[in-house]
Amino acid sequence: MDYRSDAPPILRDFLAYHETIRGHSKNTVDEYFLDLRTFFRFLKLHRGLVPRTAEPEDISVSDVDLDFVRRVTLTEVYEYLSFLSRDRVRNQRSRETEYGLSAASRARKIAAIKSFYKYLTVKAKLLQDNPVQDLDSPKIPKSLPRYLTLAESKALLNAIDGRHRARDYAIICIFLNCGLRISEIVGLNLSDIRADSLRVRGKGSKERIVYLNDATAAAINDYLAVRKTLDTVDRSALFLSARRTRVSREAVHSMVKKNLLRAGLDADKYSSHKLRHTAATLMLQNGVDVRTLQELLGHEHLNTTQIYTHVDNTALRTAASSNPLGDFSPDGNS
């Protein structure tokens, strides 16, 4: 997908700003484009600018201009939110049609709209008034991250098998020991490897150094010995697919699921991202402080990292066991 050919000039300028000035990844910029295109399509239907019978995917937004976005009202945005929560198809690729996006999905789409209007008013200065300045985002229910226990993590590592075992073992080892994002692992190059560390490119093209423990360094070295024997297409990529090109996110997701099943673990409950959660949780449980973990995980804000402090809080366990009713039993002997 290339937004440059599909987006109207006013949207194209906004997306280019995020890609070139803010340094956001192509995936992030594409998501902004898709979210705003959905919003503009809804407005064209809502305002009667296209037939009511028009399919949303057939509605062009190439004619959206400054006057169009200037006339947006807070009421229209709330009507759009109502559409997202009730009538929007949840998964376009699913065989079973379900309606209504989650609060997290709606919050992301609202964030795109707010960012767009902030750009128009503050950066480009094309608008004086921001119609969505006071718009509240949907409240997202708080949930604790799922993670593997230490025993389950070891079971997963022991279960890894197949013709790409050395590669897959190194990838899962990096997940569980270093807590990298899947995009960061896929994006690793041979030139990023040091004797005891990796150079990692995170969100917003921000680089950080992640140090390797002995087990992870050994896993990478074992894979490199195999990689040297391969006739590679992509000479720079660290992890290669069966076609000798850079391994894809989808391939890594699929590989993790297969090995979770081999380990007898619930592949629907866990995923590659849950392995990152596992690394964070295990390190916190074993004495790593939250600010060090923030830097290691590449989190911009400490609040993002602090969710892991609620997963296994030793102080809360101590408080529960200190309650005088903690050893009570109904037989009257306590």
Short mmCIF file of N, CA, C and O in Angstrom, two decimals, residues 99-173:
data_model
loop_
_atom_site.label_atom_id
_atom_site.label_comp_id
_atom_site.label_asym_id
_atom_site.label_seq_id
_atom_site.Cartn_x
_atom_site.Cartn_y
_atom_site.Cartn_z
N TYR A 99 -19.72 -7.29 14.52
CA TYR A 99 -19.78 -5.84 14.45
C TYR A 99 -19.35 -5.20 15.76
O TYR A 99 -19.54 -5.76 16.84
N GLY A 100 -18.78 -4.01 15.63
CA GLY A 100 -18.39 -3.24 16.80
C GLY A 100 -16.93 -3.40 17.15
O GLY A 100 -16.48 -4.50 17.48
N LEU A 101 -16.17 -2.31 17.04
CA LEU A 101 -14.75 -2.37 17.36
C LEU A 101 -14.52 -2.26 18.86
O LEU A 101 -15.34 -1.68 19.58
N SER A 102 -13.43 -2.79 19.32
CA SER A 102 -13.08 -2.71 20.74
C SER A 102 -12.75 -1.27 21.11
O SER A 102 -12.48 -0.42 20.24
N ALA A 103 -12.73 -1.01 22.40
CA ALA A 103 -12.39 0.34 22.87
C ALA A 103 -10.99 0.73 22.44
O ALA A 103 -10.73 1.88 22.08
N ALA A 104 -10.06 -0.24 22.44
CA ALA A 104 -8.69 0.05 22.04
C ALA A 104 -8.61 0.44 20.58
O ALA A 104 -7.89 1.38 20.20
N SER A 105 -9.36 -0.26 19.72
CA SER A 105 -9.37 0.06 18.29
C SER A 105 -9.99 1.42 18.04
O SER A 105 -9.51 2.21 17.22
N ARG A 106 -11.08 1.71 18.77
CA ARG A 106 -11.72 3.02 18.61
C ARG A 106 -10.81 4.14 19.09
O ARG A 106 -10.74 5.21 18.49
N ALA A 107 -10.09 3.89 20.17
CA ALA A 107 -9.17 4.90 20.72
C ALA A 107 -8.06 5.21 19.72
O ALA A 107 -7.64 6.36 19.57
N ARG A 108 -7.58 4.18 19.01
CA ARG A 108 -6.53 4.39 18.02
C ARG A 108 -7.03 5.26 16.87
O ARG A 108 -6.32 6.15 16.39
N LYS A 109 -8.26 5.02 16.42
CA LYS A 109 -8.81 5.81 15.32
C LYS A 109 -9.06 7.25 15.74
O LYS A 109 -8.85 8.18 14.95
N ILE A 110 -9.47 7.44 16.99
CA ILE A 110 -9.66 8.80 17.50
C ILE A 110 -8.32 9.51 17.62
O ILE A 110 -8.19 10.70 17.33
N ALA A 111 -7.29 8.77 18.02
CA ALA A 111 -5.95 9.36 18.14
C ALA A 111 -5.47 9.85 16.78
O ALA A 111 -4.81 10.90 16.68
N ALA A 112 -5.79 9.12 15.71
CA ALA A 112 -5.40 9.54 14.36
C ALA A 112 -6.10 10.84 13.98
O ALA A 112 -5.48 11.74 13.41
N ILE A 113 -7.39 10.95 14.30
CA ILE A 113 -8.14 12.16 13.98
C ILE A 113 -7.60 13.35 14.76
O ILE A 113 -7.40 14.44 14.21
N LYS A 114 -7.33 13.16 16.04
CA LYS A 114 -6.82 14.25 16.87
C LYS A 114 -5.44 14.69 16.40
O LYS A 114 -5.12 15.89 16.37
N SER A 115 -4.61 13.73 16.01
CA SER A 115 -3.28 14.07 15.51
C SER A 115 -3.38 14.86 14.20
O SER A 115 -2.63 15.82 13.97
N PHE A 116 -4.32 14.48 13.34
CA PHE A 116 -4.52 15.15 12.06
C PHE A 116 -4.91 16.61 12.28
O PHE A 116 -4.34 17.53 11.66
N TYR A 117 -5.84 16.86 13.18
CA TYR A 117 -6.30 18.23 13.41
C TYR A 117 -5.28 19.06 14.19
O TYR A 117 -5.19 20.28 14.00
N LYS A 118 -4.50 18.41 15.02
CA LYS A 118 -3.42 19.13 15.70
C LYS A 118 -2.39 19.59 14.68
O LYS A 118 -1.86 20.71 14.76
N TYR A 119 -2.12 18.74 13.70
CA TYR A 119 -1.19 19.12 12.63
C TYR A 119 -1.73 20.31 11.84
O TYR A 119 -0.99 21.26 11.54
N LEU A 120 -3.01 20.28 11.50
CA LEU A 120 -3.61 21.35 10.68
C LEU A 120 -3.62 22.69 11.41
O LEU A 120 -3.47 23.74 10.78
N THR A 121 -3.80 22.63 12.75
CA THR A 121 -3.90 23.88 13.51
C THR A 121 -2.57 24.37 14.05
O THR A 121 -2.26 25.57 13.99
N VAL A 122 -1.74 23.47 14.56
CA VAL A 122 -0.51 23.87 15.24
C VAL A 122 0.70 23.89 14.30
O VAL A 122 1.50 24.83 14.34
N LYS A 123 0.83 22.88 13.45
CA LYS A 123 2.02 22.78 12.59
C LYS A 123 1.83 23.48 11.25
O LYS A 123 2.61 24.35 10.88
N ALA A 124 0.79 23.07 10.50
CA ALA A 124 0.58 23.65 9.17
C ALA A 124 -0.12 25.00 9.23
O ALA A 124 -0.05 25.78 8.28
N LYS A 125 -0.82 25.25 10.36
CA LYS A 125 -1.56 26.50 10.56
C LYS A 125 -2.54 26.78 9.42
O LYS A 125 -2.71 27.91 8.96
N LEU A 126 -3.21 25.73 8.97
CA LEU A 126 -4.23 25.85 7.93
C LEU A 126 -5.61 26.09 8.51
O LEU A 126 -6.51 26.56 7.82
N LEU A 127 -5.78 25.72 9.79
CA LEU A 127 -7.04 25.95 10.49
C LEU A 127 -6.78 26.74 11.76
O LEU A 127 -5.74 26.58 12.39
N GLN A 128 -7.76 27.58 12.12
CA GLN A 128 -7.66 28.32 13.39
C GLN A 128 -8.25 27.54 14.53
O GLN A 128 -7.72 27.53 15.64
N ASP A 129 -9.38 26.89 14.28
CA ASP A 129 -10.09 26.17 15.33
C ASP A 129 -9.94 24.67 15.16
O ASP A 129 -10.02 24.13 14.04
N ASN A 130 -9.72 23.98 16.27
CA ASN A 130 -9.59 22.53 16.29
C ASN A 130 -10.90 21.94 16.81
O ASN A 130 -11.18 22.01 18.01
N PRO A 131 -11.73 21.35 15.94
CA PRO A 131 -13.05 20.85 16.38
C PRO A 131 -12.97 19.64 17.31
O PRO A 131 -13.96 19.33 17.98
N VAL A 132 -11.83 18.97 17.38
CA VAL A 132 -11.74 17.75 18.21
C VAL A 132 -10.81 17.95 19.40
O VAL A 132 -10.41 16.98 20.04
N GLN A 133 -10.49 19.20 19.70
CA GLN A 133 -9.55 19.47 20.80
C GLN A 133 -10.04 18.92 22.13
O GLN A 133 -9.25 18.42 22.94
N ASP A 134 -11.34 18.99 22.37
CA ASP A 134 -11.90 18.52 23.65
C ASP A 134 -12.49 17.13 23.55
O ASP A 134 -13.24 16.70 24.45
N LEU A 135 -12.19 16.42 22.48
CA LEU A 135 -12.73 15.07 22.30
C LEU A 135 -12.07 14.08 23.25
O LEU A 135 -10.85 14.00 23.32
N ASP A 136 -12.88 13.34 23.99
CA ASP A 136 -12.38 12.30 24.90
C ASP A 136 -12.23 10.99 24.15
O ASP A 136 -13.05 10.64 23.30
N SER A 137 -11.19 10.24 24.46
CA SER A 137 -11.01 8.93 23.87
C SER A 137 -11.80 7.89 24.65
O SER A 137 -12.05 8.07 25.86
N PRO A 138 -12.23 6.81 23.99
CA PRO A 138 -12.95 5.74 24.72
C PRO A 138 -12.11 5.19 25.85
O PRO A 138 -10.88 5.06 25.73
N LYS A 139 -12.75 4.89 26.95
CA LYS A 139 -12.04 4.33 28.10
C LYS A 139 -11.67 2.89 27.79
O LYS A 139 -12.51 2.06 27.44
N ILE A 140 -10.38 2.58 27.93
CA ILE A 140 -9.89 1.24 27.63
C ILE A 140 -9.78 0.45 28.92
O ILE A 140 -9.07 0.86 29.85
N PRO A 141 -10.48 -0.67 29.01
CA PRO A 141 -10.38 -1.49 30.23
C PRO A 141 -8.94 -1.94 30.46
O PRO A 141 -8.25 -2.36 29.53
N LYS A 142 -8.47 -1.83 31.69
CA LYS A 142 -7.11 -2.23 32.01
C LYS A 142 -7.04 -3.75 32.15
O LYS A 142 -7.88 -4.37 32.80
N SER A 143 -6.05 -4.33 31.54
CA SER A 143 -5.85 -5.77 31.67
C SER A 143 -4.36 -6.05 31.85
O SER A 143 -3.52 -5.36 31.27
N LEU A 144 -4.08 -7.04 32.64
CA LEU A 144 -2.68 -7.40 32.89
C LEU A 144 -2.15 -8.24 31.73
O LEU A 144 -2.89 -9.03 31.14
N PRO A 145 -0.89 -8.07 31.38
CA PRO A 145 -0.32 -8.84 30.27
C PRO A 145 -0.21 -10.32 30.62
O PRO A 145 0.10 -10.68 31.76
N ARG A 146 -0.48 -11.16 29.64
CA ARG A 146 -0.28 -12.59 29.83
C ARG A 146 1.19 -12.93 29.58
O ARG A 146 1.85 -12.32 28.75
N TYR A 147 1.68 -13.91 30.30
CA TYR A 147 3.08 -14.27 30.15
C TYR A 147 3.27 -15.74 30.53
O TYR A 147 2.45 -16.34 31.24
N LEU A 148 4.35 -16.29 30.03
CA LEU A 148 4.71 -17.66 30.38
C LEU A 148 5.45 -17.67 31.72
O LEU A 148 6.20 -16.75 32.03
N THR A 149 5.24 -18.74 32.47
CA THR A 149 6.05 -18.93 33.68
C THR A 149 7.46 -19.35 33.27
O THR A 149 7.72 -19.66 32.10
N LEU A 150 8.35 -19.38 34.23
CA LEU A 150 9.72 -19.81 33.95
C LEU A 150 9.73 -21.24 33.44
O LEU A 150 10.43 -21.57 32.47
N ALA A 151 8.92 -22.11 34.06
CA ALA A 151 8.86 -23.52 33.64
C ALA A 151 8.30 -23.62 32.22
O ALA A 151 8.80 -24.42 31.40
N GLU A 152 7.28 -22.86 31.91
CA GLU A 152 6.70 -22.88 30.56
C GLU A 152 7.68 -22.33 29.52
O GLU A 152 7.75 -22.83 28.39
N SER A 153 8.45 -21.31 29.91
CA SER A 153 9.45 -20.76 29.01
C SER A 153 10.51 -21.81 28.66
O SER A 153 10.92 -21.95 27.50
N LYS A 154 10.95 -22.54 29.67
CA LYS A 154 11.94 -23.60 29.44
C LYS A 154 11.35 -24.71 28.57
O LYS A 154 12.03 -25.25 27.68
N ALA A 155 10.07 -25.02 28.80
CA ALA A 155 9.41 -26.06 28.00
C ALA A 155 9.33 -25.63 26.53
O ALA A 155 9.53 -26.45 25.62
N LEU A 156 9.06 -24.36 26.30
CA LEU A 156 9.00 -23.84 24.93
C LEU A 156 10.36 -23.95 24.25
O LEU A 156 10.47 -24.42 23.11
N LEU A 157 11.41 -23.54 24.94
CA LEU A 157 12.75 -23.61 24.35
C LEU A 157 13.15 -25.06 24.06
O LEU A 157 13.79 -25.34 23.04
N ASN A 158 12.77 -25.97 24.94
CA ASN A 158 13.10 -27.39 24.74
C ASN A 158 12.31 -28.02 23.59
O ASN A 158 12.74 -29.02 23.00
N ALA A 159 11.16 -27.42 23.26
CA ALA A 159 10.27 -28.02 22.25
C ALA A 159 10.61 -27.60 20.83
O ALA A 159 10.10 -28.19 19.87
N ILE A 160 11.44 -26.60 20.66
CA ILE A 160 11.71 -26.06 19.32
C ILE A 160 12.35 -27.12 18.44
O ILE A 160 13.33 -27.77 18.82
N ASP A 161 11.77 -27.28 17.24
CA ASP A 161 12.24 -28.34 16.34
C ASP A 161 11.96 -27.92 14.90
O ASP A 161 11.40 -26.86 14.65
N GLY A 162 12.37 -28.77 13.96
CA GLY A 162 12.13 -28.48 12.56
C GLY A 162 13.42 -28.14 11.83
O GLY A 162 14.49 -28.02 12.43
N ARG A 163 13.33 -27.98 10.49
CA ARG A 163 14.54 -27.77 9.69
C ARG A 163 15.17 -26.41 9.93
O ARG A 163 16.33 -26.18 9.58
N HIS A 164 14.42 -25.48 10.52
CA HIS A 164 14.97 -24.17 10.84
C HIS A 164 15.19 -24.02 12.35
O HIS A 164 15.09 -22.93 12.90
N ARG A 165 15.50 -25.14 13.01
CA ARG A 165 15.57 -25.13 14.47
C ARG A 165 16.56 -24.09 14.99
O ARG A 165 16.25 -23.36 15.94
N ALA A 166 17.75 -24.00 14.41
CA ALA A 166 18.75 -23.07 14.92
C ALA A 166 18.25 -21.62 14.83
O ALA A 166 18.43 -20.84 15.77
N ARG A 167 17.61 -21.28 13.71
CA ARG A 167 17.07 -19.93 13.55
C ARG A 167 15.94 -19.68 14.54
O ARG A 167 15.90 -18.65 15.22
N ASP A 168 15.01 -20.63 14.61
CA ASP A 168 13.84 -20.45 15.46
C ASP A 168 14.22 -20.39 16.94
O ASP A 168 13.64 -19.61 17.71
N TYR A 169 15.21 -21.22 17.32
CA TYR A 169 15.67 -21.20 18.71
C TYR A 169 16.29 -19.84 19.04
O TYR A 169 16.03 -19.27 20.11
N ALA A 170 17.06 -19.29 18.13
CA ALA A 170 17.69 -17.98 18.36
C ALA A 170 16.64 -16.88 18.48
O ALA A 170 16.73 -16.01 19.35
N ILE A 171 15.61 -16.93 17.62
CA ILE A 171 14.56 -15.92 17.65
C ILE A 171 13.80 -15.97 18.97
O ILE A 171 13.59 -14.94 19.64
N ILE A 172 13.37 -17.17 19.37
CA ILE A 172 12.61 -17.29 20.61
C ILE A 172 13.48 -16.98 21.81
O ILE A 172 13.02 -16.40 22.81
N CYS A 173 14.75 -17.31 21.73
CA CYS A 173 15.69 -16.97 22.81
C CYS A 173 15.78 -15.45 22.97
O CYS A 173 15.81 -14.93 24.09
#
